Amino acid sequence: MSLPLAGLCALVTGAGRGLGRAEALELARLGAAVVVNDYGQPGRDGSGAASAGPAEQVAAEIRAAGGTAVPHTGDVSDFQQAGELVASAIDRFGKLDILVNNAGILRDRMVFSMTEDEWDAVIRVHLKGHFNTTRFAAAHWRERAKAAGGAVYGRIVNTSSEAFLAGSAGQPNYAAAKGGIVGLTTSTALALAKYGVTANVICPRARTRMTEDVFAGLRQPEEGLDPLAPEHVAPLVGYLAAPAAAGVNGQLLVVHGGMVAVIERPRVRARFDSEQETFTYDELDALLTPHYADRPPGETFAAAEVLGLGRGNKAKGAPA
């Protein structure tokens, strides 16, 4: 079996369950030593005795399969703890090569009902959590590149969501955080390219503990792999973390159910120039009002058609 990640160290956040677990297992299968991060402390079993927490359970699963893994239970939304997490990977394995940001929570509510705490919590865990680990990993790679006098190996795989692309009415906090992660990723990709580091972002669709209510109406098949299984997502993360993906940087990909879609960057739909030094209200009214009158009713900047993507078909208007 090919081991493209042999000799590399990977850090996966939110890896105790769901997507993060599947990603950590795949990276280990491809040869990486993995730091399995999941926030929390060991639990208790039915008898009240202490039991391993999710991070240690996944790390043990990797070790049982012949891989190398250590757990970490720090909170990535805390700047200091995120720094300690990255430092622990470097201390344990001598370097960090791969960062997969996956940790997240949901606090769904319509924008007119959302509380400040619900907004802050989701932004803190998703967006700030992605920034925190990225900041310390980026500093590590920059220092290594300076010491080496050239490029080093570095891969970042961030996790956004179709909620950002399609515009999810009941998830203003989540959609905003996931949109922010895309901006963070493209900025990071440009900033770190000269050091040999790539940064890409995926929009996965998977049935996990976090999304169990979202996909509650979609039944799992009695036979075969669930189209919403996290195992459909993990191979793409493994690929983006590997040397083969050196030419993939600053990209956004949707992945689920045996399908990967490369999302095109925004393009200018129309342009209008003022006939004088600056626009007037009347001129804008004459230009923009008829332009939007000819657009489909209800169309916004959101790309809701991505929700129709699936294996064997394509979204309306998407290239083959």
PDB file of C-alpha atoms in Angstrom:
ATOM      1  CA  MET A   1       0.000   0.000   0.000  1.00  0.00           C
ATOM      2  CA  SER A   2       1.202   3.490  -0.843  1.00  0.00           C
ATOM      3  CA  LEU A   3       1.951   5.688   2.169  1.00  0.00           C
ATOM      4  CA  PRO A   4       2.160   9.234   0.750  1.00  0.00           C
ATOM      5  CA  LEU A   5       2.107  10.780   4.234  1.00  0.00           C
ATOM      6  CA  ALA A   6       4.845   8.602   5.756  1.00  0.00           C
ATOM      7  CA  GLY A   7       7.169  10.646   7.945  1.00  0.00           C
ATOM      8  CA  LEU A   8       4.685  13.515   8.252  1.00  0.00           C
ATOM      9  CA  CYS A   9       2.844  14.797  11.320  1.00  0.00           C
ATOM     10  CA  ALA A  10      -0.827  15.755  11.083  1.00  0.00           C
ATOM     11  CA  LEU A  11      -3.013  17.626  13.549  1.00  0.00           C
ATOM     12  CA  VAL A  12      -6.785  17.230  13.276  1.00  0.00           C
ATOM     13  CA  THR A  13      -9.160  19.312  15.409  1.00  0.00           C
ATOM     14  CA  GLY A  14     -12.598  18.069  16.397  1.00  0.00           C
ATOM     15  CA  ALA A  15     -11.328  14.563  15.679  1.00  0.00           C
ATOM     16  CA  GLY A  16     -13.080  12.658  18.440  1.00  0.00           C
ATOM     17  CA  ARG A  17     -16.158  11.919  16.369  1.00  0.00           C
ATOM     18  CA  GLY A  18     -17.749  12.278  12.961  1.00  0.00           C
ATOM     19  CA  LEU A  19     -15.820  13.980  10.182  1.00  0.00           C
ATOM     20  CA  GLY A  20     -12.729  14.678  12.253  1.00  0.00           C
ATOM     21  CA  ARG A  21     -12.483  11.046  13.351  1.00  0.00           C
ATOM     22  CA  ALA A  22     -12.791   9.784   9.771  1.00  0.00           C
ATOM     23  CA  GLU A  23     -10.173  12.295   8.628  1.00  0.00           C
ATOM     24  CA  ALA A  24      -7.742  11.354  11.401  1.00  0.00           C
ATOM     25  CA  LEU A  25      -8.123   7.654  10.563  1.00  0.00           C
ATOM     26  CA  GLU A  26      -7.522   8.322   6.862  1.00  0.00           C
ATOM     27  CA  LEU A  27      -4.420  10.427   7.479  1.00  0.00           C
ATOM     28  CA  ALA A  28      -3.048   7.685   9.715  1.00  0.00           C
ATOM     29  CA  ARG A  29      -3.880   5.056   7.086  1.00  0.00           C
ATOM     30  CA  LEU A  30      -1.841   7.074   4.587  1.00  0.00           C
ATOM     31  CA  GLY A  31       1.130   7.022   6.932  1.00  0.00           C
ATOM     32  CA  ALA A  32       0.941  10.218   9.014  1.00  0.00           C
ATOM     33  CA  ALA A  33       1.498  10.410  12.748  1.00  0.00           C
ATOM     34  CA  VAL A  34      -1.653  12.091  14.054  1.00  0.00           C
ATOM     35  CA  VAL A  35      -2.430  14.412  16.935  1.00  0.00           C
ATOM     36  CA  VAL A  36      -6.112  13.807  17.642  1.00  0.00           C
ATOM     37  CA  ASN A  37      -7.662  16.916  19.152  1.00  0.00           C
ATOM     38  CA  ASP A  38     -11.124  16.965  20.681  1.00  0.00           C
ATOM     39  CA  TYR A  39     -12.198  19.314  23.436  1.00  0.00           C
ATOM     40  CA  GLY A  40     -13.216  17.763  26.732  1.00  0.00           C
ATOM     41  CA  GLN A  41     -12.193  15.489  29.528  1.00  0.00           C
ATOM     42  CA  PRO A  42     -12.411  11.686  29.964  1.00  0.00           C
ATOM     43  CA  GLY A  43     -15.901  10.499  30.757  1.00  0.00           C
ATOM     44  CA  ARG A  44     -17.430   7.815  32.961  1.00  0.00           C
ATOM     45  CA  ASP A  45     -18.747   4.412  31.994  1.00  0.00           C
ATOM     46  CA  GLY A  46     -21.937   2.809  33.312  1.00  0.00           C
ATOM     47  CA  SER A  47     -20.263   1.743  36.551  1.00  0.00           C
ATOM     48  CA  GLY A  48     -18.960   5.221  37.225  1.00  0.00           C
ATOM     49  CA  ALA A  49     -15.369   4.322  36.455  1.00  0.00           C
ATOM     50  CA  ALA A  50     -13.264   6.720  34.417  1.00  0.00           C
ATOM     51  CA  SER A  51     -13.267   6.029  30.667  1.00  0.00           C
ATOM     52  CA  ALA A  52     -11.193   7.390  27.827  1.00  0.00           C
ATOM     53  CA  GLY A  53     -12.521  10.509  26.134  1.00  0.00           C
ATOM     54  CA  PRO A  54     -13.227  10.700  22.382  1.00  0.00           C
ATOM     55  CA  ALA A  55      -9.727  11.951  21.512  1.00  0.00           C
ATOM     56  CA  GLU A  56      -8.025   9.065  23.304  1.00  0.00           C
ATOM     57  CA  GLN A  57     -10.492   6.562  21.831  1.00  0.00           C
ATOM     58  CA  VAL A  58      -9.652   7.628  18.278  1.00  0.00           C
ATOM     59  CA  ALA A  59      -5.922   7.743  19.038  1.00  0.00           C
ATOM     60  CA  ALA A  60      -6.176   4.214  20.464  1.00  0.00           C
ATOM     61  CA  GLU A  61      -8.046   3.090  17.351  1.00  0.00           C
ATOM     62  CA  ILE A  62      -5.212   4.403  15.178  1.00  0.00           C
ATOM     63  CA  ARG A  63      -2.570   2.728  17.318  1.00  0.00           C
ATOM     64  CA  ALA A  64      -4.477  -0.560  17.264  1.00  0.00           C
ATOM     65  CA  ALA A  65      -4.334  -0.464  13.465  1.00  0.00           C
ATOM     66  CA  GLY A  66      -0.561  -0.051  13.586  1.00  0.00           C
ATOM     67  CA  GLY A  67      -0.424   3.724  13.297  1.00  0.00           C
ATOM     68  CA  THR A  68       0.962   6.471  15.506  1.00  0.00           C
ATOM     69  CA  ALA A  69      -1.353   8.849  17.333  1.00  0.00           C
ATOM     70  CA  VAL A  70      -1.618  10.902  20.511  1.00  0.00           C
ATOM     71  CA  PRO A  71      -4.692  12.639  21.974  1.00  0.00           C
ATOM     72  CA  HIS A  72      -5.114  16.279  22.924  1.00  0.00           C
ATOM     73  CA  THR A  73      -8.145  17.783  24.670  1.00  0.00           C
ATOM     74  CA  GLY A  74      -7.436  21.518  24.373  1.00  0.00           C
ATOM     75  CA  ASP A  75     -10.014  24.098  23.301  1.00  0.00           C
ATOM     76  CA  VAL A  76      -9.059  25.467  19.862  1.00  0.00           C
ATOM     77  CA  SER A  77     -11.246  28.541  20.395  1.00  0.00           C
ATOM     78  CA  ASP A  78      -8.867  29.603  23.172  1.00  0.00           C
ATOM     79  CA  PHE A  79      -5.812  31.328  21.683  1.00  0.00           C
ATOM     80  CA  GLN A  80      -3.373  30.069  24.315  1.00  0.00           C
ATOM     81  CA  GLN A  81      -4.656  26.489  24.251  1.00  0.00           C
ATOM     82  CA  ALA A  82      -4.497  26.441  20.443  1.00  0.00           C
ATOM     83  CA  GLY A  83      -0.863  27.524  20.674  1.00  0.00           C
ATOM     84  CA  GLU A  84      -0.197  24.751  23.182  1.00  0.00           C
ATOM     85  CA  LEU A  85      -1.875  22.264  20.843  1.00  0.00           C
ATOM     86  CA  VAL A  86       0.393  23.146  17.920  1.00  0.00           C
ATOM     87  CA  ALA A  87       3.415  23.187  20.218  1.00  0.00           C
ATOM     88  CA  SER A  88       2.532  19.731  21.550  1.00  0.00           C
ATOM     89  CA  ALA A  89       2.555  18.308  18.015  1.00  0.00           C
ATOM     90  CA  ILE A  90       5.955  19.866  17.321  1.00  0.00           C
ATOM     91  CA  ASP A  91       7.372  18.695  20.658  1.00  0.00           C
ATOM     92  CA  ARG A  92       6.096  15.154  20.175  1.00  0.00           C
ATOM     93  CA  PHE A  93       7.011  14.630  16.523  1.00  0.00           C
ATOM     94  CA  GLY A  94       9.677  17.280  15.890  1.00  0.00           C
ATOM     95  CA  LYS A  95       7.571  19.270  13.415  1.00  0.00           C
ATOM     96  CA  LEU A  96       4.056  19.858  12.129  1.00  0.00           C
ATOM     97  CA  ASP A  97       3.320  19.182   8.469  1.00  0.00           C
ATOM     98  CA  ILE A  98      -0.480  18.995   8.146  1.00  0.00           C
ATOM     99  CA  LEU A  99      -3.236  20.957   9.886  1.00  0.00           C
ATOM    100  CA  VAL A 100      -6.855  19.920   9.421  1.00  0.00           C
ATOM    101  CA  ASN A 101      -9.323  22.309  11.069  1.00  0.00           C
ATOM    102  CA  ASN A 102     -12.648  20.623  11.677  1.00  0.00           C
ATOM    103  CA  ALA A 103     -13.867  21.521  15.180  1.00  0.00           C
ATOM    104  CA  GLY A 104     -17.262  23.183  15.315  1.00  0.00           C
ATOM    105  CA  ILE A 105     -20.651  23.524  16.985  1.00  0.00           C
ATOM    106  CA  LEU A 106     -24.175  24.495  15.928  1.00  0.00           C
ATOM    107  CA  ARG A 107     -26.547  26.985  17.539  1.00  0.00           C
ATOM    108  CA  ASP A 108     -29.224  27.249  14.858  1.00  0.00           C
ATOM    109  CA  ARG A 109     -31.864  29.970  14.984  1.00  0.00           C
ATOM    110  CA  MET A 110     -33.364  32.578  12.665  1.00  0.00           C
ATOM    111  CA  VAL A 111     -31.546  35.908  12.692  1.00  0.00           C
ATOM    112  CA  PHE A 112     -34.445  37.721  14.385  1.00  0.00           C
ATOM    113  CA  SER A 113     -34.426  35.215  17.270  1.00  0.00           C
ATOM    114  CA  MET A 114     -30.698  34.587  17.711  1.00  0.00           C
ATOM    115  CA  THR A 115     -29.067  35.556  20.988  1.00  0.00           C
ATOM    116  CA  GLU A 116     -25.702  37.218  21.330  1.00  0.00           C
ATOM    117  CA  ASP A 117     -24.309  34.103  23.032  1.00  0.00           C
ATOM    118  CA  GLU A 118     -25.495  31.870  20.169  1.00  0.00           C
ATOM    119  CA  TRP A 119     -23.790  34.133  17.660  1.00  0.00           C
ATOM    120  CA  ASP A 120     -20.567  34.476  19.649  1.00  0.00           C
ATOM    121  CA  ALA A 121     -20.227  30.772  20.446  1.00  0.00           C
ATOM    122  CA  VAL A 122     -20.405  29.648  16.808  1.00  0.00           C
ATOM    123  CA  ILE A 123     -18.103  32.397  15.539  1.00  0.00           C
ATOM    124  CA  ARG A 124     -15.635  31.646  18.343  1.00  0.00           C
ATOM    125  CA  VAL A 125     -15.371  27.886  17.803  1.00  0.00           C
ATOM    126  CA  HIS A 126     -15.498  27.832  13.993  1.00  0.00           C
ATOM    127  CA  LEU A 127     -13.857  31.019  12.770  1.00  0.00           C
ATOM    128  CA  LYS A 128     -11.629  31.948  15.696  1.00  0.00           C
ATOM    129  CA  GLY A 129     -10.741  28.293  16.207  1.00  0.00           C
ATOM    130  CA  HIS A 130      -9.565  28.042  12.592  1.00  0.00           C
ATOM    131  CA  PHE A 131      -7.560  31.241  12.966  1.00  0.00           C
ATOM    132  CA  ASN A 132      -5.949  30.228  16.249  1.00  0.00           C
ATOM    133  CA  THR A 133      -4.427  26.972  15.037  1.00  0.00           C
ATOM    134  CA  THR A 134      -3.573  28.453  11.633  1.00  0.00           C
ATOM    135  CA  ARG A 135      -1.721  31.347  13.244  1.00  0.00           C
ATOM    136  CA  PHE A 136       0.586  29.096  15.262  1.00  0.00           C
ATOM    137  CA  ALA A 137       1.094  26.561  12.471  1.00  0.00           C
ATOM    138  CA  ALA A 138       1.910  29.374  10.027  1.00  0.00           C
ATOM    139  CA  ALA A 139       4.497  30.832  12.416  1.00  0.00           C
ATOM    140  CA  HIS A 140       6.081  27.375  12.725  1.00  0.00           C
ATOM    141  CA  TRP A 141       6.353  26.948   8.953  1.00  0.00           C
ATOM    142  CA  ARG A 142       7.702  30.468   8.469  1.00  0.00           C
ATOM    143  CA  GLU A 143      10.421  29.878  11.060  1.00  0.00           C
ATOM    144  CA  ARG A 144      11.310  26.518   9.498  1.00  0.00           C
ATOM    145  CA  ALA A 145      11.488  28.054   6.014  1.00  0.00           C
ATOM    146  CA  LYS A 146      13.774  30.817   7.228  1.00  0.00           C
ATOM    147  CA  ALA A 147      16.032  28.301   8.949  1.00  0.00           C
ATOM    148  CA  ALA A 148      16.091  26.070   5.871  1.00  0.00           C
ATOM    149  CA  GLY A 149      16.607  28.954   3.482  1.00  0.00           C
ATOM    150  CA  GLY A 150      13.766  27.697   1.283  1.00  0.00           C
ATOM    151  CA  ALA A 151      10.349  26.094   1.097  1.00  0.00           C
ATOM    152  CA  VAL A 152       9.143  23.537   3.638  1.00  0.00           C
ATOM    153  CA  TYR A 153       6.265  21.058   3.614  1.00  0.00           C
ATOM    154  CA  GLY A 154       2.985  22.426   4.946  1.00  0.00           C
ATOM    155  CA  ARG A 155      -0.667  21.679   4.293  1.00  0.00           C
ATOM    156  CA  ILE A 156      -3.799  23.295   5.716  1.00  0.00           C
ATOM    157  CA  VAL A 157      -7.250  21.856   5.081  1.00  0.00           C
ATOM    158  CA  ASN A 158     -10.054  24.006   6.487  1.00  0.00           C
ATOM    159  CA  THR A 159     -13.727  23.155   6.813  1.00  0.00           C
ATOM    160  CA  SER A 160     -16.425  25.453   5.468  1.00  0.00           C
ATOM    161  CA  SER A 161     -19.987  24.470   4.559  1.00  0.00           C
ATOM    162  CA  GLU A 162     -22.610  24.577   1.834  1.00  0.00           C
ATOM    163  CA  ALA A 163     -24.525  26.768   4.290  1.00  0.00           C
ATOM    164  CA  PHE A 164     -22.108  29.543   3.300  1.00  0.00           C
ATOM    165  CA  LEU A 165     -22.496  28.862  -0.431  1.00  0.00           C
ATOM    166  CA  ALA A 166     -26.255  28.398  -0.498  1.00  0.00           C
ATOM    167  CA  GLY A 167     -27.278  30.824   2.211  1.00  0.00           C
ATOM    168  CA  SER A 168     -28.910  28.949   5.089  1.00  0.00           C
ATOM    169  CA  ALA A 169     -31.790  31.017   6.457  1.00  0.00           C
ATOM    170  CA  GLY A 170     -31.806  29.299   9.850  1.00  0.00           C
ATOM    171  CA  GLN A 171     -28.039  29.472  10.368  1.00  0.00           C
ATOM    172  CA  PRO A 172     -26.856  33.091  10.130  1.00  0.00           C
ATOM    173  CA  ASN A 173     -24.070  32.518  12.674  1.00  0.00           C
ATOM    174  CA  TYR A 174     -22.895  29.275  11.039  1.00  0.00           C
ATOM    175  CA  ALA A 175     -23.074  30.647   7.481  1.00  0.00           C
ATOM    176  CA  ALA A 176     -21.143  33.756   8.531  1.00  0.00           C
ATOM    177  CA  ALA A 177     -18.457  31.717  10.299  1.00  0.00           C
ATOM    178  CA  LYS A 178     -18.083  29.356   7.354  1.00  0.00           C
ATOM    179  CA  GLY A 179     -17.874  32.259   4.903  1.00  0.00           C
ATOM    180  CA  GLY A 180     -15.213  33.806   7.088  1.00  0.00           C
ATOM    181  CA  ILE A 181     -13.245  30.556   6.995  1.00  0.00           C
ATOM    182  CA  VAL A 182     -13.154  30.757   3.188  1.00  0.00           C
ATOM    183  CA  GLY A 183     -11.728  34.284   3.392  1.00  0.00           C
ATOM    184  CA  LEU A 184      -9.206  33.163   6.000  1.00  0.00           C
ATOM    185  CA  THR A 185      -8.167  30.265   3.767  1.00  0.00           C
ATOM    186  CA  THR A 186      -7.614  32.277   0.595  1.00  0.00           C
ATOM    187  CA  SER A 187      -5.672  34.910   2.532  1.00  0.00           C
ATOM    188  CA  THR A 188      -3.553  32.239   4.195  1.00  0.00           C
ATOM    189  CA  ALA A 189      -2.931  30.508   0.853  1.00  0.00           C
ATOM    190  CA  LEU A 190      -1.451  33.684  -0.615  1.00  0.00           C
ATOM    191  CA  ALA A 191       0.552  34.534   2.510  1.00  0.00           C
ATOM    192  CA  LEU A 192       2.168  31.111   2.925  1.00  0.00           C
ATOM    193  CA  ALA A 193       2.706  30.023  -0.686  1.00  0.00           C
ATOM    194  CA  LYS A 194       6.272  31.350  -0.711  1.00  0.00           C
ATOM    195  CA  TYR A 195       7.090  29.069   2.206  1.00  0.00           C
ATOM    196  CA  GLY A 196       5.869  25.961   0.373  1.00  0.00           C
ATOM    197  CA  VAL A 197       2.587  25.776   2.305  1.00  0.00           C
ATOM    198  CA  THR A 198      -0.833  25.270   0.714  1.00  0.00           C
ATOM    199  CA  ALA A 199      -4.216  26.090   2.245  1.00  0.00           C
ATOM    200  CA  ASN A 200      -7.500  24.785   0.873  1.00  0.00           C
ATOM    201  CA  VAL A 201     -11.062  24.602   2.133  1.00  0.00           C
ATOM    202  CA  ILE A 202     -13.723  21.928   1.790  1.00  0.00           C
ATOM    203  CA  CYS A 203     -17.497  22.053   2.107  1.00  0.00           C
ATOM    204  CA  PRO A 204     -18.434  18.547   3.282  1.00  0.00           C
ATOM    205  CA  ARG A 205     -21.895  17.102   3.669  1.00  0.00           C
ATOM    206  CA  ALA A 206     -21.990  14.322   6.252  1.00  0.00           C
ATOM    207  CA  ARG A 207     -24.189  12.743   8.870  1.00  0.00           C
ATOM    208  CA  THR A 208     -22.502  13.423  12.205  1.00  0.00           C
ATOM    209  CA  ARG A 209     -23.571  14.115  15.763  1.00  0.00           C
ATOM    210  CA  MET A 210     -23.487  17.843  14.965  1.00  0.00           C
ATOM    211  CA  THR A 211     -25.737  17.467  11.908  1.00  0.00           C
ATOM    212  CA  GLU A 212     -28.056  14.696  13.090  1.00  0.00           C
ATOM    213  CA  ASP A 213     -31.022  17.100  13.238  1.00  0.00           C
ATOM    214  CA  VAL A 214     -30.170  18.599   9.822  1.00  0.00           C
ATOM    215  CA  PHE A 215     -30.297  15.202   8.094  1.00  0.00           C
ATOM    216  CA  ALA A 216     -32.887  13.556  10.350  1.00  0.00           C
ATOM    217  CA  GLY A 217     -35.329  13.199   7.442  1.00  0.00           C
ATOM    218  CA  LEU A 218     -32.822  11.361   5.222  1.00  0.00           C
ATOM    219  CA  ARG A 219     -32.835   7.674   6.074  1.00  0.00           C
ATOM    220  CA  GLN A 220     -29.670   5.638   5.989  1.00  0.00           C
ATOM    221  CA  PRO A 221     -29.641   2.809   3.435  1.00  0.00           C
ATOM    222  CA  GLU A 222     -30.096  -0.734   4.749  1.00  0.00           C
ATOM    223  CA  GLU A 223     -27.130  -1.905   2.677  1.00  0.00           C
ATOM    224  CA  GLY A 224     -23.958  -0.206   1.497  1.00  0.00           C
ATOM    225  CA  LEU A 225     -22.247   2.947   2.675  1.00  0.00           C
ATOM    226  CA  ASP A 226     -24.490   5.823   3.698  1.00  0.00           C
ATOM    227  CA  PRO A 227     -24.158   8.609   1.058  1.00  0.00           C
ATOM    228  CA  LEU A 228     -23.760  10.968   4.016  1.00  0.00           C
ATOM    229  CA  ALA A 229     -21.038   8.916   5.723  1.00  0.00           C
ATOM    230  CA  PRO A 230     -17.959  10.908   6.782  1.00  0.00           C
ATOM    231  CA  GLU A 231     -15.857   8.258   5.032  1.00  0.00           C
ATOM    232  CA  HIS A 232     -16.810   9.894   1.713  1.00  0.00           C
ATOM    233  CA  VAL A 233     -15.058  13.092   2.804  1.00  0.00           C
ATOM    234  CA  ALA A 234     -11.873  11.743   4.385  1.00  0.00           C
ATOM    235  CA  PRO A 235     -10.089  10.672   1.155  1.00  0.00           C
ATOM    236  CA  LEU A 236     -10.203  14.229  -0.213  1.00  0.00           C
ATOM    237  CA  VAL A 237      -8.617  15.506   2.997  1.00  0.00           C
ATOM    238  CA  GLY A 238      -5.928  12.854   2.628  1.00  0.00           C
ATOM    239  CA  TYR A 239      -5.280  13.931  -0.938  1.00  0.00           C
ATOM    240  CA  LEU A 240      -5.088  17.648  -0.115  1.00  0.00           C
ATOM    241  CA  ALA A 241      -2.633  16.808   2.670  1.00  0.00           C
ATOM    242  CA  ALA A 242      -0.384  14.814   0.352  1.00  0.00           C
ATOM    243  CA  PRO A 243       2.561  15.775  -1.886  1.00  0.00           C
ATOM    244  CA  ALA A 244       0.410  15.107  -4.969  1.00  0.00           C
ATOM    245  CA  ALA A 245      -1.670  18.207  -4.140  1.00  0.00           C
ATOM    246  CA  ALA A 246       1.282  20.621  -4.200  1.00  0.00           C
ATOM    247  CA  GLY A 247      -0.336  22.472  -7.114  1.00  0.00           C
ATOM    248  CA  VAL A 248      -3.690  22.887  -5.355  1.00  0.00           C
ATOM    249  CA  ASN A 249      -3.794  26.084  -3.309  1.00  0.00           C
ATOM    250  CA  GLY A 250      -6.489  28.522  -2.220  1.00  0.00           C
ATOM    251  CA  GLN A 251      -9.235  26.292  -3.614  1.00  0.00           C
ATOM    252  CA  LEU A 252     -12.795  25.525  -2.485  1.00  0.00           C
ATOM    253  CA  LEU A 253     -14.214  22.028  -3.015  1.00  0.00           C
ATOM    254  CA  VAL A 254     -17.591  20.508  -2.168  1.00  0.00           C
ATOM    255  CA  VAL A 255     -17.442  16.835  -1.206  1.00  0.00           C
ATOM    256  CA  HIS A 256     -19.981  14.190  -0.226  1.00  0.00           C
ATOM    257  CA  GLY A 257     -21.430  10.855  -1.308  1.00  0.00           C
ATOM    258  CA  GLY A 258     -18.704   9.847  -3.756  1.00  0.00           C
ATOM    259  CA  MET A 259     -18.574  13.265  -5.433  1.00  0.00           C
ATOM    260  CA  VAL A 260     -16.111  16.159  -5.447  1.00  0.00           C
ATOM    261  CA  ALA A 261     -17.035  19.491  -7.051  1.00  0.00           C
ATOM    262  CA  VAL A 262     -14.500  22.265  -7.660  1.00  0.00           C
ATOM    263  CA  ILE A 263     -16.192  25.600  -7.015  1.00  0.00           C
ATOM    264  CA  GLU A 264     -15.306  28.452  -9.335  1.00  0.00           C
ATOM    265  CA  ARG A 265     -14.329  31.827  -7.940  1.00  0.00           C
ATOM    266  CA  PRO A 266     -16.866  34.691  -8.263  1.00  0.00           C
ATOM    267  CA  ARG A 267     -16.958  36.501 -11.597  1.00  0.00           C
ATOM    268  CA  VAL A 268     -18.191  39.988 -12.483  1.00  0.00           C
ATOM    269  CA  ARG A 269     -21.737  39.659 -13.830  1.00  0.00           C
ATOM    270  CA  ALA A 270     -22.168  43.241 -15.010  1.00  0.00           C
ATOM    271  CA  ARG A 271     -20.371  46.576 -14.854  1.00  0.00           C
ATOM    272  CA  PHE A 272     -21.675  50.121 -15.078  1.00  0.00           C
ATOM    273  CA  ASP A 273     -19.658  53.339 -15.472  1.00  0.00           C
ATOM    274  CA  SER A 274     -20.820  56.797 -14.523  1.00  0.00           C
ATOM    275  CA  GLU A 275     -21.085  59.313 -17.343  1.00  0.00           C
ATOM    276  CA  GLN A 276     -19.712  62.021 -15.038  1.00  0.00           C
ATOM    277  CA  GLU A 277     -17.214  62.119 -12.179  1.00  0.00           C
ATOM    278  CA  THR A 278     -19.441  60.128  -9.856  1.00  0.00           C
ATOM    279  CA  PHE A 279     -22.830  58.455  -9.917  1.00  0.00           C
ATOM    280  CA  THR A 280     -26.078  60.195  -9.048  1.00  0.00           C
ATOM    281  CA  TYR A 281     -29.125  58.506  -7.606  1.00  0.00           C
ATOM    282  CA  ASP A 282     -31.068  58.961 -10.858  1.00  0.00           C
ATOM    283  CA  GLU A 283     -28.293  57.440 -12.939  1.00  0.00           C
ATOM    284  CA  LEU A 284     -28.036  54.395 -10.666  1.00  0.00           C
ATOM    285  CA  ASP A 285     -31.817  54.033 -10.766  1.00  0.00           C
ATOM    286  CA  ALA A 286     -31.741  54.069 -14.565  1.00  0.00           C
ATOM    287  CA  LEU A 287     -28.984  51.462 -14.723  1.00  0.00           C
ATOM    288  CA  LEU A 288     -29.514  49.079 -11.816  1.00  0.00           C
ATOM    289  CA  THR A 289     -33.303  48.906 -11.556  1.00  0.00           C
ATOM    290  CA  PRO A 290     -33.821  47.443 -15.062  1.00  0.00           C
ATOM    291  CA  HIS A 291     -30.800  45.188 -14.604  1.00  0.00           C
ATOM    292  CA  TYR A 292     -32.307  43.541 -11.544  1.00  0.00           C
ATOM    293  CA  ALA A 293     -35.803  43.553 -13.035  1.00  0.00           C
ATOM    294  CA  ASP A 294     -34.534  41.073 -15.620  1.00  0.00           C
ATOM    295  CA  ARG A 295     -32.979  38.726 -13.045  1.00  0.00           C
ATOM    296  CA  PRO A 296     -34.824  35.604 -11.821  1.00  0.00           C
ATOM    297  CA  PRO A 297     -37.137  36.323  -8.862  1.00  0.00           C
ATOM    298  CA  GLY A 298     -35.527  35.537  -5.524  1.00  0.00           C
ATOM    299  CA  GLU A 299     -32.019  35.191  -6.960  1.00  0.00           C
ATOM    300  CA  THR A 300     -29.272  36.389  -4.628  1.00  0.00           C
ATOM    301  CA  PHE A 301     -25.490  36.064  -4.457  1.00  0.00           C
ATOM    302  CA  ALA A 302     -26.041  32.689  -2.739  1.00  0.00           C
ATOM    303  CA  ALA A 303     -25.530  29.620  -4.933  1.00  0.00           C
ATOM    304  CA  ALA A 304     -28.368  27.390  -3.778  1.00  0.00           C
ATOM    305  CA  GLU A 305     -27.853  25.107  -6.775  1.00  0.00           C
ATOM    306  CA  VAL A 306     -24.872  23.476  -5.042  1.00  0.00           C
ATOM    307  CA  LEU A 307     -27.383  21.680  -2.834  1.00  0.00           C
ATOM    308  CA  GLY A 308     -28.459  19.722  -5.902  1.00  0.00           C
ATOM    309  CA  LEU A 309     -24.987  18.311  -6.500  1.00  0.00           C
ATOM    310  CA  GLY A 310     -24.611  14.582  -6.167  1.00  0.00           C
ATOM    311  CA  ARG A 311     -22.777  11.646  -7.620  1.00  0.00           C
ATOM    312  CA  GLY A 312     -23.844  11.114 -11.236  1.00  0.00           C
ATOM    313  CA  ASN A 313     -25.538  14.486 -11.636  1.00  0.00           C
ATOM    314  CA  LYS A 314     -24.608  18.142 -11.685  1.00  0.00           C
ATOM    315  CA  ALA A 315     -26.135  21.354 -10.428  1.00  0.00           C
ATOM    316  CA  LYS A 316     -28.114  23.399 -12.937  1.00  0.00           C
ATOM    317  CA  GLY A 317     -25.758  25.641 -14.859  1.00  0.00           C
ATOM    318  CA  ALA A 318     -22.603  23.881 -13.602  1.00  0.00           C
ATOM    319  CA  PRO A 319     -19.984  22.578 -16.032  1.00  0.00           C
ATOM    320  CA  ALA A 320     -19.594  18.842 -16.449  1.00  0.00           C
TER     321      ALA A 320
END
